[in-house]
Amino acid sequence: PLRPIWELHLRDTIINQGGDGFYYMTGSSGDNIWDITSGIELWRSQDLKKWDYLGLVWSFVKDATWEKNARYVWAPEIHYVRGNYYFAYCVSGGQGGGTGILKSSTGKPEGPYVYALASGQRVGGGIDATLFEDDDGSVYFASGGAGSIRKMLPDMSGFDGPAHSITFEKPADGSWTRNNIAQEGASLFKHTGIYYLGGAGFYQGRYSSVVAMSTNIFGPYTNWHEAVPCGG
């Protein structure tokens, strides 16, 4: 049976395994994420049952650069790619907003974290950034409704060319009318040679997980479907 681990206000939760074998968990944390948050918090576990708090690993007060006029962090994701720990994240509220990428300056999951992109600029507007490492070590960035995918440079300091706009086959019954695969919460993974690109969206009265599939990371994608009803 499902049982809560402990009382914790954590939305947009993500758990990924690090290079040390531990599991790391983060998300939109705080009592009111629509008003203000302190930054990015991180937890660690060996068994997915007992979790240790590693603290506030990135904060607006001490670490913000282009983000300093925003009020809250939404949907940060920790990823262990190319031998280091990175956060894909977005900020909003106040007079700032957009998506970005942080990297650990020590190679440790608890950081400290610095801005990864050499430009020092946000990636763009929108929310819900994510990273994906392919079988050959190439790393890709997507955000929002998964309308585009960008390949990262090998050193993760920028992007290898422009963003690739994603085309996909919509359901024949006209039940999905958006021009992006999802509405928000972009996600990307690969299984047995198939790329699954999706996210969250309102579909037939449900806030669900939706996804489309392709054998090429840049598409075109087919078989758009509601993957997890009410799982947005």
Short mmCIF file of C-alpha atoms in Angstrom, two decimals:
data_model
loop_
_atom_site.label_atom_id
_atom_site.label_comp_id
_atom_site.label_asym_id
_atom_site.label_seq_id
_atom_site.Cartn_x
_atom_site.Cartn_y
_atom_site.Cartn_z
CA PRO A 1 0.00 0.00 0.00
CA LEU A 2 1.04 3.57 -0.59
CA ARG A 3 2.20 5.38 2.53
CA PRO A 4 3.67 8.87 2.86
CA ILE A 5 7.38 8.99 3.70
CA TRP A 6 7.02 12.21 5.67
CA GLU A 7 5.21 15.51 5.62
CA LEU A 8 6.90 17.67 3.00
CA HIS A 9 5.64 20.33 0.61
CA LEU A 10 7.31 19.22 -2.63
CA ARG A 11 5.74 19.54 -6.07
CA ASP A 12 7.16 18.62 -9.50
CA THR A 13 9.16 15.92 -7.72
CA ILE A 14 11.98 14.21 -9.59
CA ILE A 15 14.34 11.44 -8.43
CA ASN A 16 17.48 10.53 -10.38
CA GLN A 17 20.43 8.32 -9.59
CA GLY A 18 23.82 9.94 -9.22
CA GLY A 19 27.26 8.71 -10.21
CA ASP A 20 27.81 7.45 -6.66
CA GLY A 21 24.80 5.11 -6.74
CA PHE A 22 22.71 7.27 -4.41
CA TYR A 23 19.29 8.58 -5.38
CA TYR A 24 18.77 12.35 -5.41
CA MET A 25 15.42 14.09 -5.10
CA THR A 26 14.40 17.67 -5.71
CA GLY A 27 11.44 19.69 -6.93
CA SER A 28 9.45 22.84 -6.32
CA SER A 29 9.83 23.23 -2.56
CA GLY A 30 8.30 25.66 -0.11
CA ASP A 31 4.96 26.36 1.52
CA ASN A 32 3.72 28.57 -1.33
CA ILE A 33 5.60 28.10 -4.59
CA TRP A 34 3.30 30.59 -6.35
CA ASP A 35 4.58 33.40 -4.14
CA ILE A 36 8.22 32.93 -3.16
CA THR A 37 10.81 30.17 -2.67
CA SER A 38 14.32 30.23 -1.27
CA GLY A 39 15.92 28.32 -4.15
CA ILE A 40 16.70 24.68 -4.85
CA GLU A 41 16.70 22.04 -2.11
CA LEU A 42 18.11 18.51 -2.36
CA TRP A 43 17.61 15.16 -0.62
CA ARG A 44 19.61 11.90 -0.87
CA SER A 45 18.75 8.24 -0.29
CA GLN A 46 20.29 4.80 -0.67
CA ASP A 47 17.03 2.86 -0.71
CA LEU A 48 14.27 5.34 -1.74
CA LYS A 49 12.84 4.98 1.78
CA LYS A 50 15.08 6.92 4.15
CA TRP A 51 16.02 10.38 2.91
CA ASP A 52 18.68 12.78 4.18
CA TYR A 53 18.37 16.50 3.63
CA LEU A 54 21.44 17.98 1.89
CA GLY A 55 20.21 21.54 2.22
CA LEU A 56 19.60 24.55 0.04
CA VAL A 57 22.14 23.91 -2.72
CA TRP A 58 21.27 27.05 -4.73
CA SER A 59 19.66 30.19 -3.34
CA PHE A 60 18.39 33.48 -4.72
CA VAL A 61 20.18 35.38 -1.97
CA LYS A 62 23.68 33.94 -2.47
CA ASP A 63 23.79 32.50 -5.97
CA ALA A 64 21.38 34.27 -8.34
CA THR A 65 22.73 36.18 -11.34
CA TRP A 66 20.24 36.76 -14.15
CA GLU A 67 17.59 35.23 -11.88
CA LYS A 68 17.91 37.83 -9.11
CA ASN A 69 14.69 39.68 -9.97
CA ALA A 70 12.56 36.50 -9.98
CA ARG A 71 10.70 35.26 -6.93
CA TYR A 72 10.54 31.48 -7.20
CA VAL A 73 12.15 28.37 -8.68
CA TRP A 74 9.87 25.84 -10.32
CA ALA A 75 10.48 22.23 -11.28
CA PRO A 76 14.27 21.98 -10.84
CA GLU A 77 15.66 18.65 -12.07
CA ILE A 78 18.97 17.14 -10.97
CA HIS A 79 20.80 15.11 -13.62
CA TYR A 80 24.11 13.28 -13.55
CA VAL A 81 25.46 13.68 -17.08
CA ARG A 82 28.96 13.69 -18.55
CA GLY A 83 30.45 12.94 -15.13
CA ASN A 84 28.97 15.85 -13.23
CA TYR A 85 25.77 17.03 -11.57
CA TYR A 86 23.56 19.57 -13.33
CA PHE A 87 20.25 21.24 -12.63
CA ALA A 88 17.80 22.17 -15.35
CA TYR A 89 15.43 24.70 -13.81
CA CYS A 90 13.18 27.68 -14.34
CA VAL A 91 12.43 30.82 -12.37
CA SER A 92 9.44 33.12 -12.50
CA GLY A 93 7.60 35.83 -10.62
CA GLY A 94 8.75 39.37 -9.95
CA GLN A 95 10.51 40.98 -12.90
CA GLY A 96 12.45 37.99 -14.16
CA GLY A 97 11.87 34.57 -15.57
CA GLY A 98 13.11 31.85 -17.86
CA THR A 99 14.99 28.58 -17.98
CA GLY A 100 18.62 27.81 -17.28
CA ILE A 101 21.23 25.17 -16.43
CA LEU A 102 23.44 24.97 -13.34
CA LYS A 103 26.51 22.79 -12.79
CA SER A 104 28.31 21.64 -9.69
CA SER A 105 31.64 23.43 -9.37
CA THR A 106 33.02 20.60 -7.21
CA GLY A 107 31.59 17.53 -8.94
CA LYS A 108 29.57 16.84 -5.80
CA PRO A 109 25.77 16.67 -5.81
CA GLU A 110 25.53 19.22 -3.01
CA GLY A 111 27.48 21.75 -5.08
CA PRO A 112 28.16 24.63 -4.86
CA TYR A 113 26.37 25.27 -8.16
CA VAL A 114 27.30 27.87 -10.74
CA TYR A 115 25.69 28.84 -14.01
CA ALA A 116 26.72 26.35 -16.69
CA LEU A 117 26.33 28.41 -19.85
CA ALA A 118 29.28 30.54 -20.90
CA SER A 119 26.96 33.30 -22.11
CA GLY A 120 25.69 33.86 -18.59
CA GLN A 121 22.25 34.38 -20.09
CA ARG A 122 19.02 32.49 -19.59
CA VAL A 123 18.18 29.88 -22.21
CA GLY A 124 14.85 31.53 -22.92
CA GLY A 125 11.41 32.13 -21.54
CA GLY A 126 9.04 29.41 -20.50
CA ILE A 127 9.14 26.84 -17.72
CA ASP A 128 9.97 23.22 -16.87
CA ALA A 129 13.44 22.55 -18.30
CA THR A 130 14.90 19.06 -18.63
CA LEU A 131 18.14 17.35 -19.71
CA PHE A 132 18.62 13.98 -21.41
CA GLU A 133 21.86 12.06 -22.06
CA ASP A 134 21.76 9.72 -25.04
CA ASP A 135 23.61 6.41 -25.43
CA ASP A 136 26.54 8.12 -27.18
CA GLY A 137 26.99 10.69 -24.41
CA SER A 138 25.30 13.54 -26.28
CA VAL A 139 23.15 15.71 -24.01
CA TYR A 140 19.93 17.46 -25.06
CA PHE A 141 17.77 20.21 -23.55
CA ALA A 142 14.01 20.66 -23.78
CA SER A 143 11.51 22.75 -21.87
CA GLY A 144 7.87 23.80 -21.57
CA GLY A 145 5.61 21.85 -23.88
CA ALA A 146 8.47 20.03 -25.65
CA GLY A 147 8.15 22.17 -28.75
CA SER A 148 11.87 22.05 -29.47
CA ILE A 149 15.04 20.15 -28.55
CA ARG A 150 18.55 21.60 -28.39
CA LYS A 151 21.81 19.64 -28.38
CA MET A 152 24.41 20.73 -25.84
CA LEU A 153 28.09 21.28 -26.56
CA PRO A 154 30.31 18.48 -25.18
CA ASP A 155 31.49 20.69 -22.29
CA MET A 156 27.90 21.76 -21.51
CA SER A 157 28.83 25.44 -21.85
CA GLY A 158 26.30 26.16 -24.59
CA PHE A 159 24.33 24.73 -27.47
CA ASP A 160 25.55 22.94 -30.57
CA GLY A 161 23.51 24.83 -33.16
CA PRO A 162 19.96 26.18 -33.14
CA ALA A 163 16.93 24.59 -31.56
CA HIS A 164 15.16 21.88 -33.57
CA SER A 165 11.42 22.43 -33.80
CA ILE A 166 9.50 19.24 -33.11
CA THR A 167 6.78 18.02 -35.45
CA PHE A 168 4.42 15.27 -34.40
CA GLU A 169 1.38 13.40 -35.59
CA LYS A 170 -1.77 14.51 -33.78
CA PRO A 171 -4.59 12.09 -32.97
CA ALA A 172 -6.89 11.57 -35.95
CA ASP A 173 -9.95 12.27 -33.83
CA GLY A 174 -8.87 15.87 -33.25
CA SER A 175 -8.75 15.39 -29.49
CA TRP A 176 -5.40 17.24 -29.17
CA THR A 177 -5.23 20.64 -30.85
CA ARG A 178 -2.06 22.14 -29.37
CA ASN A 179 0.97 22.62 -31.62
CA ASN A 180 3.31 21.14 -29.01
CA ILE A 181 3.33 17.55 -27.80
CA ALA A 182 2.59 18.73 -24.25
CA GLN A 183 1.43 21.83 -22.47
CA GLU A 184 4.24 21.94 -19.89
CA GLY A 185 6.57 19.70 -17.88
CA ALA A 186 8.71 18.56 -20.82
CA SER A 187 10.29 15.12 -20.38
CA LEU A 188 12.47 12.96 -22.62
CA PHE A 189 13.77 9.42 -22.25
CA LYS A 190 14.79 6.49 -24.45
CA HIS A 191 13.87 2.80 -24.26
CA THR A 192 14.89 0.04 -26.68
CA GLY A 193 15.84 2.52 -29.36
CA ILE A 194 12.68 4.62 -29.12
CA TYR A 195 12.64 8.23 -27.90
CA TYR A 196 9.67 9.23 -25.76
CA LEU A 197 9.04 12.97 -25.73
CA GLY A 198 6.19 14.32 -23.68
CA GLY A 199 5.04 16.18 -20.64
CA ALA A 200 1.83 17.26 -18.95
CA GLY A 201 -1.35 18.64 -20.47
CA PHE A 202 -5.08 19.02 -20.03
CA TYR A 203 -6.75 16.34 -22.13
CA GLN A 204 -10.47 15.58 -22.21
CA GLY A 205 -10.96 17.12 -18.79
CA ARG A 206 -7.97 15.38 -17.22
CA TYR A 207 -4.54 16.78 -16.34
CA SER A 208 -2.49 13.89 -17.73
CA SER A 209 0.92 12.70 -18.80
CA VAL A 210 1.08 12.73 -22.61
CA VAL A 211 3.81 11.41 -24.90
CA ALA A 212 4.80 10.75 -28.51
CA MET A 213 7.44 8.40 -29.93
CA SER A 214 10.20 8.47 -32.54
CA THR A 215 13.33 6.61 -33.61
CA ASN A 216 15.04 9.99 -34.19
CA ILE A 217 15.49 12.38 -31.29
CA PHE A 218 14.55 15.34 -33.47
CA GLY A 219 11.48 13.57 -34.84
CA PRO A 220 9.09 13.54 -36.44
CA TYR A 221 7.16 11.96 -33.57
CA THR A 222 4.17 9.68 -33.95
CA ASN A 223 1.69 7.78 -31.77
CA TRP A 224 0.79 10.77 -29.60
CA HIS A 225 -1.21 9.40 -26.69
CA GLU A 226 -2.32 9.92 -23.13
CA ALA A 227 0.31 7.91 -21.26
CA VAL A 228 -0.91 8.28 -17.68
CA PRO A 229 -4.49 9.57 -17.26
CA CYS A 230 -4.62 12.20 -14.48
CA GLY A 231 -0.82 11.82 -14.14
CA GLY A 232 0.13 15.34 -15.18
#
